[in-house]
Coordinates of C-alpha atoms in Angstrom, one line a residue:
M65 CA 0.0 0.0 0.0
R66 CA 2.8 2.4 0.9
A67 CA 4.5 1.8 -2.5
L68 CA 1.2 2.5 -4.3
I69 CA 0.8 5.8 -2.4
A70 CA 4.4 6.8 -3.2
R71 CA 3.9 5.9 -6.9
C72 CA 0.7 7.9 -7.1
Y73 CA 2.4 10.9 -5.5
W74 CA 5.3 10.6 -7.9
I75 CA 2.9 10.5 -10.9
R76 CA 1.0 13.5 -9.6
K77 CA 4.2 15.4 -8.8
T78 CA 5.7 14.8 -12.3
T79 CA 2.7 15.7 -14.3
I80 CA 2.0 19.2 -13.1
L81 CA 3.7 21.7 -15.4
S82 CA 4.7 25.0 -13.8
E83 CA 5.2 28.3 -15.6
E84 CA 9.0 27.8 -15.4
G85 CA 8.7 24.3 -16.8
L86 CA 6.6 25.5 -19.7
K87 CA 9.1 28.3 -20.4
R88 CA 11.9 25.7 -20.5
L89 CA 9.9 23.6 -23.0
L90 CA 9.3 26.7 -25.1
S91 CA 12.9 27.8 -25.1
D92 CA 14.2 24.3 -26.1
L93 CA 13.9 22.6 -29.5
E94 CA 10.8 20.5 -30.3
S95 CA 11.4 17.0 -29.1
D96 CA 9.7 13.7 -28.6
R97 CA 7.8 15.3 -25.7
V98 CA 6.9 18.7 -27.2
E99 CA 4.9 19.9 -30.2
R100 CA 4.2 23.6 -30.7
T101 CA 1.8 25.3 -33.1
I102 CA 0.0 28.5 -33.7
S103 CA -3.0 26.8 -35.3
T104 CA -6.2 26.3 -33.3
S105 CA -8.1 24.4 -35.9
D106 CA -6.0 21.5 -37.2
T107 CA -7.9 18.6 -35.6
N108 CA -6.0 15.9 -37.4
K109 CA -2.6 17.3 -36.3
F110 CA -3.8 17.6 -32.7
C111 CA -5.2 14.1 -32.5
E112 CA -2.1 12.6 -34.1
A113 CA 0.1 14.4 -31.6
I114 CA -2.0 13.3 -28.7
C115 CA -1.8 9.7 -30.0
A116 CA 1.9 9.9 -30.4
F117 CA 2.5 11.3 -26.9
A118 CA 0.3 8.5 -25.4
N119 CA 2.3 5.9 -27.2
D120 CA 5.6 7.2 -25.7
M121 CA 7.8 5.4 -28.2
P122 CA 11.1 6.5 -26.6
A123 CA 9.8 5.2 -23.2
N124 CA 10.4 8.4 -21.4
N125 CA 7.6 7.6 -19.0
Q126 CA 6.9 11.4 -18.9
P127 CA 4.0 13.4 -20.3
G128 CA 4.1 15.0 -23.7
Y129 CA 2.9 18.5 -24.4
L130 CA 0.9 20.0 -27.3
I131 CA 1.3 23.7 -26.9
L132 CA -1.1 26.0 -29.0
G133 CA -0.1 29.6 -29.3
A134 CA 3.7 29.2 -29.6
R135 CA 5.8 29.3 -32.8
D136 CA 7.0 26.0 -34.1
R137 CA 10.6 27.1 -35.0
D138 CA 11.7 29.1 -31.9
G139 CA 9.0 28.6 -29.3
A140 CA 8.2 32.3 -29.1
I141 CA 4.8 32.9 -27.6
E142 CA 2.5 34.4 -30.3
G143 CA -0.5 34.1 -28.1
I144 CA -4.0 32.9 -29.2
E145 CA -7.5 33.5 -28.0
V146 CA -8.0 30.7 -25.6
S147 CA -11.8 30.4 -25.1
D148 CA -13.8 27.9 -23.2
Q149 CA -14.9 26.5 -26.6
L150 CA -11.2 25.8 -27.6
L151 CA -10.4 24.1 -24.3
Q152 CA -13.5 22.0 -24.5
Q153 CA -12.7 21.0 -28.1
L154 CA -9.2 20.0 -27.0
S155 CA -10.6 18.0 -24.1
D156 CA -13.2 16.3 -26.3
Y157 CA -10.4 14.6 -28.3
A158 CA -9.7 12.4 -25.3
D159 CA -13.1 10.8 -25.4
S160 CA -14.3 11.2 -29.0
G161 CA -13.7 7.6 -29.8
Q162 CA -11.3 8.3 -32.6
I163 CA -8.3 7.8 -30.3
V164 CA -8.3 4.3 -28.9
P165 CA -7.7 3.3 -26.1
L166 CA -8.7 6.6 -24.6
P167 CA -5.7 8.8 -23.6
S168 CA -5.2 10.3 -20.2
M169 CA -4.7 14.0 -20.7
T170 CA -5.2 17.5 -19.1
V171 CA -6.0 20.7 -20.9
E172 CA -5.4 24.1 -19.5
K173 CA -5.0 27.8 -20.4
M174 CA -1.7 29.5 -19.3
S175 CA -1.3 33.2 -19.5
F176 CA 1.9 35.2 -20.1
P177 CA 2.5 38.9 -20.8
E178 CA 3.2 37.9 -24.4
G179 CA -0.2 36.1 -24.8
D180 CA -2.2 33.1 -23.8
L181 CA -1.4 29.5 -24.6
A182 CA -3.5 26.3 -24.6
V183 CA -1.5 23.4 -23.2
V184 CA -2.5 19.8 -23.6
E185 CA -0.6 17.4 -21.3
V186 CA -0.8 13.8 -22.4
R187 CA 0.4 11.0 -20.1
P188 CA 1.9 7.8 -21.6
S189 CA -0.6 5.0 -22.0
D190 CA -0.2 1.7 -20.1
M191 CA -2.1 0.0 -22.9
P192 CA -0.2 0.9 -26.1
P193 CA -0.4 1.0 -29.0
V194 CA -2.8 3.9 -29.1
R195 CA -4.5 4.5 -32.5
Y196 CA -6.0 7.5 -34.1
R197 CA -8.4 6.5 -36.9
G198 CA -6.9 3.1 -36.9
R199 CA -3.3 4.3 -37.3
V200 CA -0.6 4.2 -34.7
W201 CA 1.2 7.5 -34.4
I202 CA 4.6 8.0 -32.6
R203 CA 7.2 10.7 -32.2
R204 CA 10.5 10.3 -33.9
G205 CA 12.5 13.0 -32.2
P206 CA 10.9 16.3 -33.1
R207 CA 8.4 14.9 -35.7
R208 CA 5.3 12.9 -35.7
A209 CA 5.2 9.7 -37.9
S210 CA 3.1 6.7 -38.5
A211 CA 4.5 3.6 -36.8
N212 CA 5.8 0.7 -38.8
E213 CA 5.1 -3.0 -37.9
Q214 CA 8.3 -3.3 -35.8
E215 CA 7.4 -0.2 -33.8
E216 CA 3.8 -1.4 -33.3
R217 CA 5.2 -4.7 -32.0
I218 CA 7.5 -2.9 -29.5
L219 CA 4.5 -0.9 -28.2
T220 CA 2.4 -4.0 -27.9
E221 CA 5.1 -5.7 -25.9
R222 CA 5.1 -2.8 -23.5
R223 CA 1.4 -3.2 -22.6
V224 CA 0.9 -3.7 -18.9
H225 CA -0.9 -7.0 -18.2

C-alpha cells in the first residue's frame, strides 16, 4: 500500500507543469515530448500528436505536451484567444472515440505577458499501441510519424498486463 501511495504521489508530482517548466519547454527545441503550433483548428494534427504522446515510443515515462499559441521554430509565444470552446474542443479529443484506447490528458490555459497558450498534457498510456483513426502515431524526435510494424510490436510488448 505504501508503494502505491508513493507511486501515485510521484505520478501526480511529475505531471504538473509549472510556468517555469513551460518556459523551459518553449525555449528548447521541439522533441519527442513537445509539439508547438500557432494553429487552433488543425484537428488531425492535434489528434495525431495526442496519440503519439500517449504511445511514448522513446519510453520516457513522462508526459508529452501539445502547446497551442507558440511558434514551431523558436518557441516564441504568439498568443492565441483561448476560449472555453477551444479548451472543451481539445478536451473532447480524449473521449471522442477516434483515439483508442482513450488517452489520459489534461487541458489548461496558461497566460503570459506575451499572450495566452492552450496546453495539452498527455500521459503515456499503459495500454499501447494507441491508435487515431486506426493508425498508430509515434514521435521520432521532433516529428510525428506513422509507426511501422516493428514499432507497433514494440509498443504491444510494452502493454501492462
